[in-house]
Coordinates of C-alpha atoms in Angstrom, one line a residue:
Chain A
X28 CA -1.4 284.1 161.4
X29 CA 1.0 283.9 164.0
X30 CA 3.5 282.6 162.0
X31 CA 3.2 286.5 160.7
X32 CA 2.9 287.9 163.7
X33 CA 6.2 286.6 164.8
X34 CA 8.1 287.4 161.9
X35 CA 7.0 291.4 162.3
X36 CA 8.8 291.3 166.0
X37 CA 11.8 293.0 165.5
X38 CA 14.8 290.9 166.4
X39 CA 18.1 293.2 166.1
X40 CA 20.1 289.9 166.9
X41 CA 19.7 288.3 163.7
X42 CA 21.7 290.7 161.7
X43 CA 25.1 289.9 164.2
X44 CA 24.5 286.4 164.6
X45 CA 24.4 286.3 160.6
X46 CA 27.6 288.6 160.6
X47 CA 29.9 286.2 158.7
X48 CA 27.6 286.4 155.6
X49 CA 27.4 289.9 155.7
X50 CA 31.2 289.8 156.2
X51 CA 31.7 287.6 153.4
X52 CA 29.4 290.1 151.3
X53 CA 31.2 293.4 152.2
X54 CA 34.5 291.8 151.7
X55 CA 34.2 291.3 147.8
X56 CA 31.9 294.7 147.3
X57 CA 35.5 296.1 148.7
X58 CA 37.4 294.7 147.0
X59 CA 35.3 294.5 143.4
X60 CA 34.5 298.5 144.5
X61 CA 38.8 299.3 145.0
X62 CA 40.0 297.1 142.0
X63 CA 37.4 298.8 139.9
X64 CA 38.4 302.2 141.3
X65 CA 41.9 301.9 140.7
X66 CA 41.4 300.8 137.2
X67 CA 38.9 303.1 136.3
X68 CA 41.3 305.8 138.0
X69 CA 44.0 305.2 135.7
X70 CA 41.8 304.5 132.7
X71 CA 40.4 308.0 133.6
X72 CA 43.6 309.9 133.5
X73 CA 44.1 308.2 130.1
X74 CA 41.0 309.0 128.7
X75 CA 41.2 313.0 130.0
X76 CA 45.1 313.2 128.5
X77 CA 43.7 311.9 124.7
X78 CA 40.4 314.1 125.3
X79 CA 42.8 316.9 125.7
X80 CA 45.4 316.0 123.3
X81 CA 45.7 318.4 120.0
X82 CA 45.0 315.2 117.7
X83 CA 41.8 315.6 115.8
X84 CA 40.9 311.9 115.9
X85 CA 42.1 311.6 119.7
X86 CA 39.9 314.2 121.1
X87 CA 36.6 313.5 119.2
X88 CA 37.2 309.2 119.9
X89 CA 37.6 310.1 123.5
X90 CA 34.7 312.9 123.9
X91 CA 32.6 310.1 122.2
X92 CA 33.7 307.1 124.8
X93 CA 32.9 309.9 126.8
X94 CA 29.9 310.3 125.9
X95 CA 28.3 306.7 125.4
X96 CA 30.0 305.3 128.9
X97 CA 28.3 308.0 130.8
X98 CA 24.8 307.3 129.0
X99 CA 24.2 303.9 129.4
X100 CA 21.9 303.2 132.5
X101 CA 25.1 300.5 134.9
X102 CA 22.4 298.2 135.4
X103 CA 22.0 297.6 131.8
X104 CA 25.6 297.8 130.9
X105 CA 26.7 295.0 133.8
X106 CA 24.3 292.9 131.9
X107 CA 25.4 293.8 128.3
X108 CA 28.6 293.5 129.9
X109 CA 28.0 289.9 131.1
X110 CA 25.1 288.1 129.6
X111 CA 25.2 289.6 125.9
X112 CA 29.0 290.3 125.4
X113 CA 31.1 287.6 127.8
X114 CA 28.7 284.6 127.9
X115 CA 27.2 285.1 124.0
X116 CA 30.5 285.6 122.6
X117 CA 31.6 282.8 125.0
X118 CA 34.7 285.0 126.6
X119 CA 35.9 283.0 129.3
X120 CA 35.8 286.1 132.3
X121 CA 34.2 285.3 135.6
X122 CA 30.7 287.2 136.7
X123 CA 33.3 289.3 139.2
X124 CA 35.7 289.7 136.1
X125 CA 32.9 291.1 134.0
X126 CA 31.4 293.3 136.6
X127 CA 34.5 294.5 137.2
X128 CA 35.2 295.5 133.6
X129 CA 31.9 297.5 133.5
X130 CA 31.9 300.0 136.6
X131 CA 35.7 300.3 135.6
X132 CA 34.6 301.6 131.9
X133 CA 31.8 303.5 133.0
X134 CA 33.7 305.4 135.8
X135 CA 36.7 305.7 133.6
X136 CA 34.4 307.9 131.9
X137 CA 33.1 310.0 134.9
X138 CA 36.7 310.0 136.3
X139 CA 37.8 311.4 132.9
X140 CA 35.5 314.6 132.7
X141 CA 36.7 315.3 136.5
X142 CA 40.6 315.1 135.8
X143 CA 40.1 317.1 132.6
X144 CA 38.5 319.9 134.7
X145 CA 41.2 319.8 137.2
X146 CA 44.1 319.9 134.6
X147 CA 42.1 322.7 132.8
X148 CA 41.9 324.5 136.2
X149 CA 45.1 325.2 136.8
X150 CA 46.4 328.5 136.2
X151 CA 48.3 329.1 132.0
X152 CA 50.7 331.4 134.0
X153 CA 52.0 327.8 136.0
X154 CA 52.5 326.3 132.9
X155 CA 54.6 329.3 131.4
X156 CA 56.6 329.9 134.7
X157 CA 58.1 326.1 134.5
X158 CA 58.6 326.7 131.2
X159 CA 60.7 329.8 131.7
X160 CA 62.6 328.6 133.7
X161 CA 63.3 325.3 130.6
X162 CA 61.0 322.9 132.1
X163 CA 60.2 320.2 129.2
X164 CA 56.5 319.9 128.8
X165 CA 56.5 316.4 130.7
X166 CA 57.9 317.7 133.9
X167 CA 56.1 320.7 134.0
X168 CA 52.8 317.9 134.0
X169 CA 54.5 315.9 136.5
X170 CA 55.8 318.6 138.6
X171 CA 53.4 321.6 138.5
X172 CA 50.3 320.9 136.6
X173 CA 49.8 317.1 138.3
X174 CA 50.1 318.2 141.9
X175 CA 48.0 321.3 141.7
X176 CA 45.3 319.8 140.0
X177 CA 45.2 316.7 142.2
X178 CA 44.1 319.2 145.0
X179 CA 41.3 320.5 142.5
X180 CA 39.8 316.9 142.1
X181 CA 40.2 315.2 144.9
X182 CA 36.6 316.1 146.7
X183 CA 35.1 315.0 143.1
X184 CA 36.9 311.8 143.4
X185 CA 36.1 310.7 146.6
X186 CA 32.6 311.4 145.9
X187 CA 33.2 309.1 142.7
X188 CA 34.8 306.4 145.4
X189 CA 31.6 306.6 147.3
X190 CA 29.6 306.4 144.5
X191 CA 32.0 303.0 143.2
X192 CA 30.9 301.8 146.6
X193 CA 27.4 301.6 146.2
X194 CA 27.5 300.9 142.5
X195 CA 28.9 297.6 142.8
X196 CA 26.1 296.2 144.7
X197 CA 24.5 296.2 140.8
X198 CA 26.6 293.3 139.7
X199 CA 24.3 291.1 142.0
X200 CA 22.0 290.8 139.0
X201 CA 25.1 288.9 137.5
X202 CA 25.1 286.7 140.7
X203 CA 27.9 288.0 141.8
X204 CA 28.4 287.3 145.8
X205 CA 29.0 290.4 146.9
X206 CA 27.0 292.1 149.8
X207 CA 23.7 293.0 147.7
X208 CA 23.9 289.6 146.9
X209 CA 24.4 287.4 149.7
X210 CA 21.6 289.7 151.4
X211 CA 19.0 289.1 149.0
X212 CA 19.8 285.1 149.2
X213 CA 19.4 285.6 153.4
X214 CA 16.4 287.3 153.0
X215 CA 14.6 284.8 150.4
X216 CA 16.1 282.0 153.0
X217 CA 14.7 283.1 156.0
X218 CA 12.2 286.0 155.3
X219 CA 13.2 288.7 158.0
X220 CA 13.4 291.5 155.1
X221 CA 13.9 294.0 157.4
X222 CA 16.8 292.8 159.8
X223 CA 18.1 291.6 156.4
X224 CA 18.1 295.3 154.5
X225 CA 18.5 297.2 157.5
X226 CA 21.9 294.9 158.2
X227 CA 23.0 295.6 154.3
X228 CA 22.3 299.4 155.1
X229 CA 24.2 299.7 158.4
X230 CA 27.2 298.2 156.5
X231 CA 27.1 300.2 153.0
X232 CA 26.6 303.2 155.8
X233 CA 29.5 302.1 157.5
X234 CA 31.7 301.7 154.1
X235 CA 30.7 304.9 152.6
X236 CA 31.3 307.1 156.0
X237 CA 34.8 305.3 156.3
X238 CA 35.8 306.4 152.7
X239 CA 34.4 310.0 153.7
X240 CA 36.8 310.1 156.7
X241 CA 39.6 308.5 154.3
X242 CA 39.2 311.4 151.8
X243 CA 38.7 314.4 154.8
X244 CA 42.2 313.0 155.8
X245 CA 43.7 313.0 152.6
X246 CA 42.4 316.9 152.1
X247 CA 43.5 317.6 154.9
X248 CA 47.1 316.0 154.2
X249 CA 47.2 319.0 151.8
X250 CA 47.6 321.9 153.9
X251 CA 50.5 323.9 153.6
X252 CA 52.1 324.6 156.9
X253 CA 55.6 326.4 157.1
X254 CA 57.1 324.2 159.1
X255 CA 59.6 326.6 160.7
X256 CA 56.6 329.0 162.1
X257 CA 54.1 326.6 163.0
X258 CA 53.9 324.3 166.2
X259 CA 54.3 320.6 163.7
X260 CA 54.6 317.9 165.8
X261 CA 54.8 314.9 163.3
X262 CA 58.9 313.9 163.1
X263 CA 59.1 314.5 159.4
X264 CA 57.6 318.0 159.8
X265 CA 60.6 317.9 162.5
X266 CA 63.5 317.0 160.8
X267 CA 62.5 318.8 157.7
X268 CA 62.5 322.0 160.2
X269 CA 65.8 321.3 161.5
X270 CA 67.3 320.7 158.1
X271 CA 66.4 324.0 157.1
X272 CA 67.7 325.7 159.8
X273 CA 70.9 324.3 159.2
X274 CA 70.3 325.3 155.9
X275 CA 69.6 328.9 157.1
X276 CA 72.5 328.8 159.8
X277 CA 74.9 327.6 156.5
X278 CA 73.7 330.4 154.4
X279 CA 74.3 333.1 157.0
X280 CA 77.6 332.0 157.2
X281 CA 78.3 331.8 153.8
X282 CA 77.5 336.2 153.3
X283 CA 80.5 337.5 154.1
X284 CA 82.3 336.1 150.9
X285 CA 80.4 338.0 148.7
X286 CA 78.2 340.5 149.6
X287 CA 78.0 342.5 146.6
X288 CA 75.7 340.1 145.1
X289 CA 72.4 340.9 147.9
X290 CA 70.0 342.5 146.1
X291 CA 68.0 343.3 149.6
X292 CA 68.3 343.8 152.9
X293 CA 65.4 342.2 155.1
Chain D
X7 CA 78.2 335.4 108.4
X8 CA 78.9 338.1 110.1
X9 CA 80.3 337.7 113.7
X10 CA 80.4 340.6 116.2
X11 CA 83.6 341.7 117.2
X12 CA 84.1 341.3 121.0
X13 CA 86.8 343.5 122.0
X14 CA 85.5 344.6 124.9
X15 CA 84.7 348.2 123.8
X16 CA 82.2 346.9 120.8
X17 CA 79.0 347.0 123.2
X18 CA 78.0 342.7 122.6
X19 CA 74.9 341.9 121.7
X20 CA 73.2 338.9 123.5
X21 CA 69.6 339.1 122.0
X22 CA 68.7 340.3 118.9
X23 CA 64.6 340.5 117.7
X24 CA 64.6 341.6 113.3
X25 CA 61.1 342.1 111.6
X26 CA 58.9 340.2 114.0
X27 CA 55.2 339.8 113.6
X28 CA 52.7 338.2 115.4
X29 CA 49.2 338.0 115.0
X30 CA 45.9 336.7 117.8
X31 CA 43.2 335.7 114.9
X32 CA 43.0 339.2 112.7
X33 CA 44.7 341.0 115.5
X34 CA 48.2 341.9 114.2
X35 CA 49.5 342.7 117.8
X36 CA 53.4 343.2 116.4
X37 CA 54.2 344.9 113.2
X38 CA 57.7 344.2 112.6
X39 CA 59.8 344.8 115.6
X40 CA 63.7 345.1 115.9
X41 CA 65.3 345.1 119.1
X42 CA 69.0 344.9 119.6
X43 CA 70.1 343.6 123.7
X44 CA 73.5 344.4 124.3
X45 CA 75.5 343.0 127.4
X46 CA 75.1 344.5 130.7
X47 CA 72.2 347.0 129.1
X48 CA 69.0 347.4 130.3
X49 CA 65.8 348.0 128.2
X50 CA 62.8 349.7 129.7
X51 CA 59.7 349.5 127.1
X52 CA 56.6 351.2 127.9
X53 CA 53.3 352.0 126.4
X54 CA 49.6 351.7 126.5
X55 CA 47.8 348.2 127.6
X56 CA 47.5 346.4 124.3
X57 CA 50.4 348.0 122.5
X58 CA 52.3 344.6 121.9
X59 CA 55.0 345.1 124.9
X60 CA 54.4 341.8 126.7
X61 CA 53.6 339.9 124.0
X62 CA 57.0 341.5 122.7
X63 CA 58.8 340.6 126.2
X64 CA 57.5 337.2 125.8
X65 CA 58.9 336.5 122.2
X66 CA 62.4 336.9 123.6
X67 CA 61.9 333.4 125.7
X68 CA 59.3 332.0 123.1
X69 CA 57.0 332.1 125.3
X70 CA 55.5 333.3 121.5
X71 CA 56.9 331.9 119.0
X72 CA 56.3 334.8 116.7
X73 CA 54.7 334.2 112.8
X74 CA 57.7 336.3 110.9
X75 CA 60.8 337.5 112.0
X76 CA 64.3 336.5 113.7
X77 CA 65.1 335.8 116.9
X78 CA 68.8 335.3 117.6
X79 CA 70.0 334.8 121.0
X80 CA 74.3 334.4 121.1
X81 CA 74.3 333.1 117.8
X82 CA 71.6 330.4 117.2
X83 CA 68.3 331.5 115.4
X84 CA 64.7 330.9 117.5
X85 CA 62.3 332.0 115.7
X86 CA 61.1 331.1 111.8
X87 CA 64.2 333.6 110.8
X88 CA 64.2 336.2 107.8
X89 CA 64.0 335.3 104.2
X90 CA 67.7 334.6 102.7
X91 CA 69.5 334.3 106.4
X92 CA 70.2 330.4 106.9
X93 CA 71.9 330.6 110.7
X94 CA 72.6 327.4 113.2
X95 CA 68.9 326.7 114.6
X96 CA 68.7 326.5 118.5
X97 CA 65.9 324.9 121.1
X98 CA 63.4 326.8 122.5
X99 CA 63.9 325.0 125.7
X100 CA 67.7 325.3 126.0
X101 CA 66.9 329.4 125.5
X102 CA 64.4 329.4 128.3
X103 CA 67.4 328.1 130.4
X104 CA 69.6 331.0 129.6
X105 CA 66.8 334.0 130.0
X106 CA 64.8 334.2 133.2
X107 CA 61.4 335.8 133.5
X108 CA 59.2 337.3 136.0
X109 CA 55.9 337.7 135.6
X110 CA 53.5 340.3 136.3
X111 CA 50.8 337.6 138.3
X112 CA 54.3 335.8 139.8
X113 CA 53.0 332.9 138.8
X114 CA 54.8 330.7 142.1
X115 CA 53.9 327.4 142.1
X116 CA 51.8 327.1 144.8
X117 CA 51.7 323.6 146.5
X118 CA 55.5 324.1 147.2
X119 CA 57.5 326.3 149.7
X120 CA 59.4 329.6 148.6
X121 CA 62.9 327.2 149.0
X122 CA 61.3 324.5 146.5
X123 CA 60.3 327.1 144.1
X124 CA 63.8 328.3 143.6
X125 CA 65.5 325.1 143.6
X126 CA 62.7 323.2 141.6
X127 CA 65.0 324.0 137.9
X128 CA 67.9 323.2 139.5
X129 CA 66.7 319.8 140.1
X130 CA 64.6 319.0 137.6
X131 CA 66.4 321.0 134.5
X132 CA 70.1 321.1 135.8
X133 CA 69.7 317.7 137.5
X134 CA 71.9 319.0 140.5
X135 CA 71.2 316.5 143.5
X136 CA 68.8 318.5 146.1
X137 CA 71.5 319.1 148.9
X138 CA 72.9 321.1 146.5
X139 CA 70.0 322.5 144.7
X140 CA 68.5 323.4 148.2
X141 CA 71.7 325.5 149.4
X142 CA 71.8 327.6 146.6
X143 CA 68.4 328.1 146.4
X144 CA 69.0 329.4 150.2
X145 CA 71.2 331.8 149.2
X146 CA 69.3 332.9 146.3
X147 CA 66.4 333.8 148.7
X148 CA 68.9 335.4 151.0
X149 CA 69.6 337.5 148.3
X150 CA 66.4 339.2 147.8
X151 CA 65.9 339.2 151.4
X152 CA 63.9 336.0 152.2
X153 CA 66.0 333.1 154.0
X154 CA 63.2 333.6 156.7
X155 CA 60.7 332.6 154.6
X156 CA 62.1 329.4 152.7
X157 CA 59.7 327.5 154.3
X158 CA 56.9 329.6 153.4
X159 CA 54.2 328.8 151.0
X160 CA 53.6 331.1 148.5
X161 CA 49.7 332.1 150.0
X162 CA 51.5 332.8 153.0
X163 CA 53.9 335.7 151.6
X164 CA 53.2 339.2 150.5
X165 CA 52.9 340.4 147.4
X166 CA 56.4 342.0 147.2
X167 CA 57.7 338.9 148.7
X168 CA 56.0 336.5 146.1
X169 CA 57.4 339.2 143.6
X170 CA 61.1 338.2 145.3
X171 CA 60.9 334.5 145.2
X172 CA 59.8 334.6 141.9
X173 CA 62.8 336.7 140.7
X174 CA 65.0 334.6 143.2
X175 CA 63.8 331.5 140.9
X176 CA 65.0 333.0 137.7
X177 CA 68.3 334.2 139.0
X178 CA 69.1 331.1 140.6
X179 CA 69.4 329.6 136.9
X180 CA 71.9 332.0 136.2
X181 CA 70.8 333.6 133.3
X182 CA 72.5 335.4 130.8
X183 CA 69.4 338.1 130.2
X184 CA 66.7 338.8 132.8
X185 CA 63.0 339.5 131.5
X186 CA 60.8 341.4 133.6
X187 CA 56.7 341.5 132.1
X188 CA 55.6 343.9 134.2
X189 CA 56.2 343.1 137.7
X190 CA 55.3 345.7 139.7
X191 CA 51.8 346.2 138.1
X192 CA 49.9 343.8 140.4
X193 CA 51.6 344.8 143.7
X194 CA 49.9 346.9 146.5
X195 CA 51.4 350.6 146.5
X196 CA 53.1 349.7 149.5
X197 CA 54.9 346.6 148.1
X198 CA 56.1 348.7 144.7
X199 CA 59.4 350.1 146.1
X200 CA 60.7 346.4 147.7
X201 CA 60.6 344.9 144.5
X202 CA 61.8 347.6 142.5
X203 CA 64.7 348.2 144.8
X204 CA 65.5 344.2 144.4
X205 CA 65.7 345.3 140.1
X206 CA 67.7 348.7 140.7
X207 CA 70.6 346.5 142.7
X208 CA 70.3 344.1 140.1
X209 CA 70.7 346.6 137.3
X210 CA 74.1 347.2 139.2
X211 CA 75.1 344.4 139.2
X212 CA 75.3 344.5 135.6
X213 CA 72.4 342.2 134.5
X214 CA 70.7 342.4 131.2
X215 CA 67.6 343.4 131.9
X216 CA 64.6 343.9 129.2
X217 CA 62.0 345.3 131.8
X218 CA 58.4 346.0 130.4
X219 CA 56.8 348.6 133.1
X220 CA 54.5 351.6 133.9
X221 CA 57.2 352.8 136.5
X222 CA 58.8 355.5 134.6
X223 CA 60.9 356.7 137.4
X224 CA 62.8 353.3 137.0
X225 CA 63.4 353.6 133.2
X226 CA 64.9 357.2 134.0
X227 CA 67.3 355.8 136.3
X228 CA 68.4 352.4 135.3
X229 CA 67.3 352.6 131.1
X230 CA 69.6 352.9 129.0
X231 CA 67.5 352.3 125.9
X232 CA 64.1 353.3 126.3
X233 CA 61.1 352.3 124.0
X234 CA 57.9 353.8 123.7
X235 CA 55.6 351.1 121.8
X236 CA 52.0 352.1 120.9
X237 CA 49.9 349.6 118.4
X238 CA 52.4 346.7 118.0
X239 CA 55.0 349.1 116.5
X240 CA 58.3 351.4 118.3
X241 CA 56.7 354.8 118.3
X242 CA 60.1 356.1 119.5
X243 CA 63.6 355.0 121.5
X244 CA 66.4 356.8 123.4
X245 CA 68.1 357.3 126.3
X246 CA 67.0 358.4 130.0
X247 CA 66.1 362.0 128.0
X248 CA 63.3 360.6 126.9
X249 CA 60.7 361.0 129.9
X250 CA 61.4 364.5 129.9
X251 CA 61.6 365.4 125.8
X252 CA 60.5 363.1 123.9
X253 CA 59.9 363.9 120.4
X254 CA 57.3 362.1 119.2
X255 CA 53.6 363.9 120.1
X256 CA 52.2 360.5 120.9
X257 CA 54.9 359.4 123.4
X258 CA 54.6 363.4 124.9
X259 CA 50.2 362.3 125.0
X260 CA 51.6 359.0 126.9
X261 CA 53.4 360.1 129.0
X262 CA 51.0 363.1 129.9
X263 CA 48.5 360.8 130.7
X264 CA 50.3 358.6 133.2
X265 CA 52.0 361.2 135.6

């Protein structure tokens, strides 16, 4: 009974002097959560360029991988994934390796549907404007269509990011060591469940509210300021303004030669 | 193969549209167009919304490629050419470099600055290093009145100024013909007389100019061939006379209507 008793009292200190499994644990969900991420990032851009491709086998193959990525529950796919493909068919990938594989396929799929709907969303009028002016289709992607519609997805995608985050604590059920993981084995160990859980929440809380911050940044690395009107401070911003004063100054000089050609005053 | 003479009093064609047709689903929007550009001219075509004008504009840079009919542009063939006629076959791409367009929405790209815009083609097309690319760009906008705003995002420009850049983006490629869809037609009242002085100066200039507009007071100054398009078919064509007599009853109803 007391044995019970003393196991309810709260004891906050557990959780730091435990830190280093904890720190072990969040290490490889970070790194499992940003090798996936990457992957499934480029897989996705893939997947949404054959989806939207004119090729009537592309387009249906990829709406289908789509489709079947995106209905399978991940908790059933890390373990078709692992157990019933990898170890029955006696592939030689790691647990990490296979867990890998599946949140990479399955967001691939997700990621897809989101870049398709950004690429989609940017205006047919950009498209025909770079193409006036003899743009080849591949640079008006690169240089209009690409940077317009990585604007449009990037909220999606760091929601997707957060969501890789906490996703990857699934491929515990593969035994995978990762912080899910090397909780439940401290908990079974010692039995304080909550200082245990409540340690694994405070860091997932602290992961997921560090990759918010990350992707407020990035958004707002996408304002466009004029740097010759507006008080910029960073030393890019600087020289860029400078350059183009120059560049003004130069012009300006230049008007005398031929003035016939100004088709405005100002 | 008959070549054009070019003795300098033969006017010189530079663009020349035979028997085109083009079709959305079962809508025949053109029913056999010819259009002849000459060097230094400018066309003014106007009509009703729907009557095939900017889809007709936009066949010029196959921006449509059209189902039937010839499009020859200083002697290479565009478009699926007519039956018997075997001329040298050009690139679609290649034209686009040689004809500018403006557009009715401006269609700037948005996520870079007014300079970028204008050098953007130079770069990327033309391959001229950005120092370069960037000072004539900068005169380019000085031209139409904007080497303030080269810095300036789109979103942070007028109307009449977005209207500018976007011409100062054509003309910067140098073109040899200038198309303009309708490019007053989205602008403030206010903003309408900037951008239409920036085309009368550049009718001076001697431009070829195909202009597609509801501004009639600018086809009765600067149009030398005038084209009144109803139903995807010329109704009637002729000189600045034709605002003020035209023969036809349903240009006279059109024009009626819009003044």
């Amino acid at each position: 009974m007391s044995g019970v008793l003393a196991q309810a009292t709260f004891r906050p200190e557990f959780i730091w002097d435990n830190r280093h499994i904890f720190l072990d644990g969040v290490w490889l969900t970070v790194r499992i959560a940003v090798v996936a991420f990457a992957l499934a990032t480029a897989l996705g851009l893939v997947v949404a360029l054959l989806r939207m491709s004119r090729s009537r086998i592309l387009g249906p193959i990829m709406a289908a991988y789509i489709n079947v990525f995106r209905a399978i529950p991940l908790l059933v796919f890390v373990l078709f994934v692992y157990y019933g493909v990898a170890i029955h068919f006696s592939f030689s990938i790691s647990a990490i390796q296979a867990g890998v594989l599946a949140l990479t396929l399955q967001y691939s799929a997700w990621l897809g549907e989101i870049f398709r709907s950004g690429i989609q969303a940017v205006a047919d009028g950009q498209r025909q404007a770079a193409m006036s002016v003899g743009m080849s289709r591949p640079q008006t992607f690169v240089r209009v269509v690409m940077p317009q519609a990585t604007r449009i997805v990037t909220p999606p995608t760091g929601n997707m990011f957060i969501g890789m985050i906490k996703d990857s604590s699934l491929v515990y059920i593969i035994g995978v060591p990762e912080l899910l993981r090397v909780s439940n084995l401290l908990a079974n160990r010692t039995f304080r469940y909550f200082e245990v859980y409540l340690g694994t929440v405070i860091v997932y809380l602290i992961l997921t509210t560090a990759v918010y911050f990350m992707f407020k940044y990035i958004e707002r690395r996408f304002q466009l300021v004029d740097v010759l009107t507006s008080k910029v401070r960073s030393p890019f911003a600087k020289r860029r303004a400078a350059r183009l004063r120059r560049l003004q100054d130069e012009v300006l000089a230049a008007r005398d030669t031929e003035p016939s050609v100004r088709l405005a005053t100002e | 193969m008959s070549e054009t003479p070019t003795n300098g009093s033969e006017p010189q064609p530079v663009v020349r549209l035979r028997d085109i047709h083009k079709s959305f689903g079962s809508n025949h929007v053109l029913k056999g167009i010819d259009l002849t550009v000459h060097k230094g001219e400018h066309v003014v075509i106007f009509g009703p919304s729907g009557s095939g004008k900017s889809t007709l504009l936009r066949t010029v840079n196959l921006l449509e490629i059209p189902d039937s009919g010839s499009v020859w542009f200083e002697g290479k063939e565009y478009g699926p050419g007519v039956d018997g006629e075997h001329l040298p076959k050009g690139k679609a791409r290649l034209l686009r470099q040689e004809i500018g367009m403006v557009f009715q929405q401006f269609n700037l790209f948005p996520h870079i600055t007014a300079l970028d815009n204008v050098a953007l083609a130079l770069r990327r097309v033309k391959r001229i290093p950005r120092p370069e690319a960037e000072t004539r760009a900068a005169a380019y906008l000085d031209r139409v009145g904007l080497l303030d705003k080269l810095a300036a995002y789109p979103a942070q420009l007028s109307g009449g100024q977005q209207q500018r850049v976007a011409i100062a983006r054509s003309l910067v490629m140098e073109p040899k013909v200038m198309l303009f869809d309708e490019p007053t037609s989205a602008l403030d009242p206010e903003l309408v007389g900037e951008v239409l002085a920036v085309m009368r100066r550049l009718a001076e200039t001697g431009m070829t100019m195909v202009v597609v507009t509801h501004e009639m007071g600018f086809g009765e100054e600067v149009g030398d061939q005038n084209i009144f398009m109803d139903d995807g078919a010329v109704v009637e064509q002729g000189g600045r006379g034709i605002y003020k007599d035209a023969q036809e009853p349903r240009t006279r109803e059109f024009l009626r209507s819009i003044l």
